[in-house]
Amino acid sequence: MAVYDGQPFTMEYGGVLLGGPGSVVLHEPSGLLDSPEVRSSDRSLLQRHGAVSGTDYLGARVVQLGVTVLDDPGALADVLRAFQPGGGDKVLRFAVPGVAGDRSRLTARVRKRSAPLGAVYAAGAARVDVELWAADPLLYADQESTARVLPVSPRGSVPVFPMRFPWGFMKAGAVFIAPPADITVDGNTPTWPVYTITGPVVNPTILNRSTGERITVQLTVPTAEVLTIDTRSRAVLLNGASRYGALTPESVWFPFRPGTLRLEFDDLLGDKSRGADVRWRSAWI
């Protein structure tokens, strides 16, 4: 299996390197910068001209790839194995300057493959053309981003006024935590994060200070157990078991929008050494 180093104008699919110094020459791919088909919910007006515009949704992305394998039967066998129709989804990784952050990926499966046995094949080379179908049309950064979501202020504080000597701002044992840092999200379209919270916590909340949106799970997470909140698949899992019903009614599945945002973590225990780990991939369309 090839180790993909992300050289410009190369790709990797199913462990096979396309382009670069090897024997597999990559031709001009199409479909990476093209917009996916739009799935419309428009409705025609009855007995009148025109229509009522509805919400538009993007369909799947179709990518066309062409390669020529130069005088290497072993490499041709690898290409045919990697691009075998009827299989499952695989990650297509690619590095094209100016496209989706220069080094990106999408998950797709092979829907068509063409490998004619013509004069080029008889001369020792083989041309292979494939069509990849990606259910998720977004192009994602190849490198996953991570951050730590922290509480905004310590629990255990005491009233400051009226001030008495000796002055004090926190009870003994209270821990001061710096305000959460802003998170920078690249790309040009929203992407969906995954949160991981390790207990002990009670009723954890993730708050988006930029918009006021929040996700709260009314649940006690025991020590060392893990709560996972996957916003794309709308899943709430405690050690892998669904706890979707523990979401509060005011919870909102909010994405990460390109730009900067500030997240805060809170729970009823108030242990400020706790927080949530979040990971995401910046996305392009």
PDB file of C-alpha atoms in Angstrom, residues 14 18 21-22 41 43 56-57 68 99 102 111 113 126 129 131 139 151 197 200 205 224 232 235 261 279:
ATOM      1  CA  GLY A  14      -7.649   2.120  -2.104  1.00  0.00           C
ATOM      2  CA  LEU A  18      -2.236   8.077  -8.751  1.00  0.00           C
ATOM      3  CA  PRO A  21       6.835   9.483  -9.887  1.00  0.00           C
ATOM      4  CA  GLY A  22       5.215   6.035 -10.105  1.00  0.00           C
ATOM      5  CA  SER A  41     -38.421  21.163  -3.444  1.00  0.00           C
ATOM      6  CA  ARG A  43     -43.867  23.539  -6.252  1.00  0.00           C
ATOM      7  CA  ASP A  56     -32.565  23.411  -2.351  1.00  0.00           C
ATOM      8  CA  TYR A  57     -30.436  20.478  -1.245  1.00  0.00           C
ATOM      9  CA  THR A  68      -2.633   5.299 -17.703  1.00  0.00           C
ATOM     10  CA  VAL A  99      -8.880  23.156  -4.406  1.00  0.00           C
ATOM     11  CA  ASP A 102      -4.789  22.149  -1.253  1.00  0.00           C
ATOM     12  CA  ARG A 111     -19.864   3.060 -10.083  1.00  0.00           C
ATOM     13  CA  ARG A 113     -14.885   1.400 -14.871  1.00  0.00           C
ATOM     14  CA  ALA A 126      -3.273   0.442 -20.090  1.00  0.00           C
ATOM     15  CA  ASP A 129     -11.300   5.417 -16.673  1.00  0.00           C
ATOM     16  CA  GLU A 131     -16.547   7.097 -12.230  1.00  0.00           C
ATOM     17  CA  LEU A 139     -14.796  18.079   0.048  1.00  0.00           C
ATOM     18  CA  PRO A 151     -15.740  26.195  31.063  1.00  0.00           C
ATOM     19  CA  ILE A 197     -16.949  14.069  26.918  1.00  0.00           C
ATOM     20  CA  PRO A 200     -17.665  12.308  35.671  1.00  0.00           C
ATOM     21  CA  THR A 205     -23.852  21.444  27.854  1.00  0.00           C
ATOM     22  CA  ALA A 224     -14.042   7.267  32.888  1.00  0.00           C
ATOM     23  CA  ARG A 232     -23.790  15.051  11.537  1.00  0.00           C
ATOM     24  CA  ALA A 235     -26.208  10.529  17.486  1.00  0.00           C
ATOM     25  CA  LEU A 261     -16.653  30.804  16.949  1.00  0.00           C
ATOM     26  CA  ARG A 279     -12.967  17.339  16.249  1.00  0.00           C
TER      27      ARG A 279
END
